[in-house]
Amino acid sequence: MSSAPISLWTRLSNPSHFMRWSGMLAPWLAGLSALALALGLYLAWFVAPPDYQQGETVRIMFIHVPAAWLGVFFYGAMSLSAVGTLVWRHPLADVAQRAAAPIGAAFTLICLVTGSLWGKPMWGTYWVWDARLTSMLLLFLIYCGIVALWRTMEDPNRAARAVAILTLVGAVNLPIIKFSVNWWSTLHQPASILRMGGPTIDPSMLYPLLVMILAATLGGTTLHLYAMRTEVMRRRVRTLTIREAERLDAGRVAVTAPPDALPQAL
């Protein structure tokens, strides 16, 4: 391996470098996210026509599909971070994983709620144990388990390894989510955008949907960057707190120890 990739890898693994470039990048991403979201909402509500079968209910799709995409996307990112934690011991891998978990869980919950709201007028019920719906519910439960595991273990290193293993085990669910509509007979419609033969959605709805997906991706990435920065700062505060406690304990021992025991205490 040449020195250039090694140098780049070292810079990327340095939390101080990450805090520097993420601090410059995050506001720009936030601005782009806001512009894309404003454009996407305008196209979704005022330009895209109602569906000939679903009517105005089809507009739920412009929230549901981006949320579903980000729920799966963040879990895929967490799986890559888990490999970085277990294989390369990358200092920021577990930071990225911990920051992504609640964001991915939130988007997955939005996906489930909007899907239920869409299912009531279309299927006559808010919920069916459909393969796609069930696998997305399982994804949400895995997210909740990961968040809970992070909170139950105080040592970040031990928690990172445990969460990385759980994340990789749960990654088996991702292809099930993707191909469930092809493997089983389900009520959920098959893929309409990423499919052989091209999208089946009319361009008048496809382009607003793509803009909303872009806006959601930019917004999710922005939230992830800010969450990573918060996690880095939290760990720095934890380290400083531990060092200060150790210093105070050492000073207390030095003050209370008898003169003949002072050398041993120091």
PDB file of C-alpha atoms in Angstrom, residues 26 47 78 93 144 205-206 208 217 227 244:
ATOM      1  CA  ALA A  26     -22.433  20.053   7.765  1.00  0.00           C
ATOM      2  CA  VAL A  47     -47.113  19.457  -9.460  1.00  0.00           C
ATOM      3  CA  MET A  78     -24.060   0.539  10.166  1.00  0.00           C
ATOM      4  CA  ALA A  93     -16.437   3.295  12.966  1.00  0.00           C
ATOM      5  CA  CYS A 144     -34.323  -0.621  19.014  1.00  0.00           C
ATOM      6  CA  MET A 205     -44.643  11.298 -10.198  1.00  0.00           C
ATOM      7  CA  LEU A 206     -41.192   9.789 -10.594  1.00  0.00           C
ATOM      8  CA  PRO A 208     -40.862  14.556  -7.545  1.00  0.00           C
ATOM      9  CA  THR A 217     -30.703  11.415   1.836  1.00  0.00           C
ATOM     10  CA  ALA A 227     -24.852  13.102  15.620  1.00  0.00           C
ATOM     11  CA  GLU A 244     -10.206  14.516  36.498  1.00  0.00           C
TER      12      GLU A 244
END
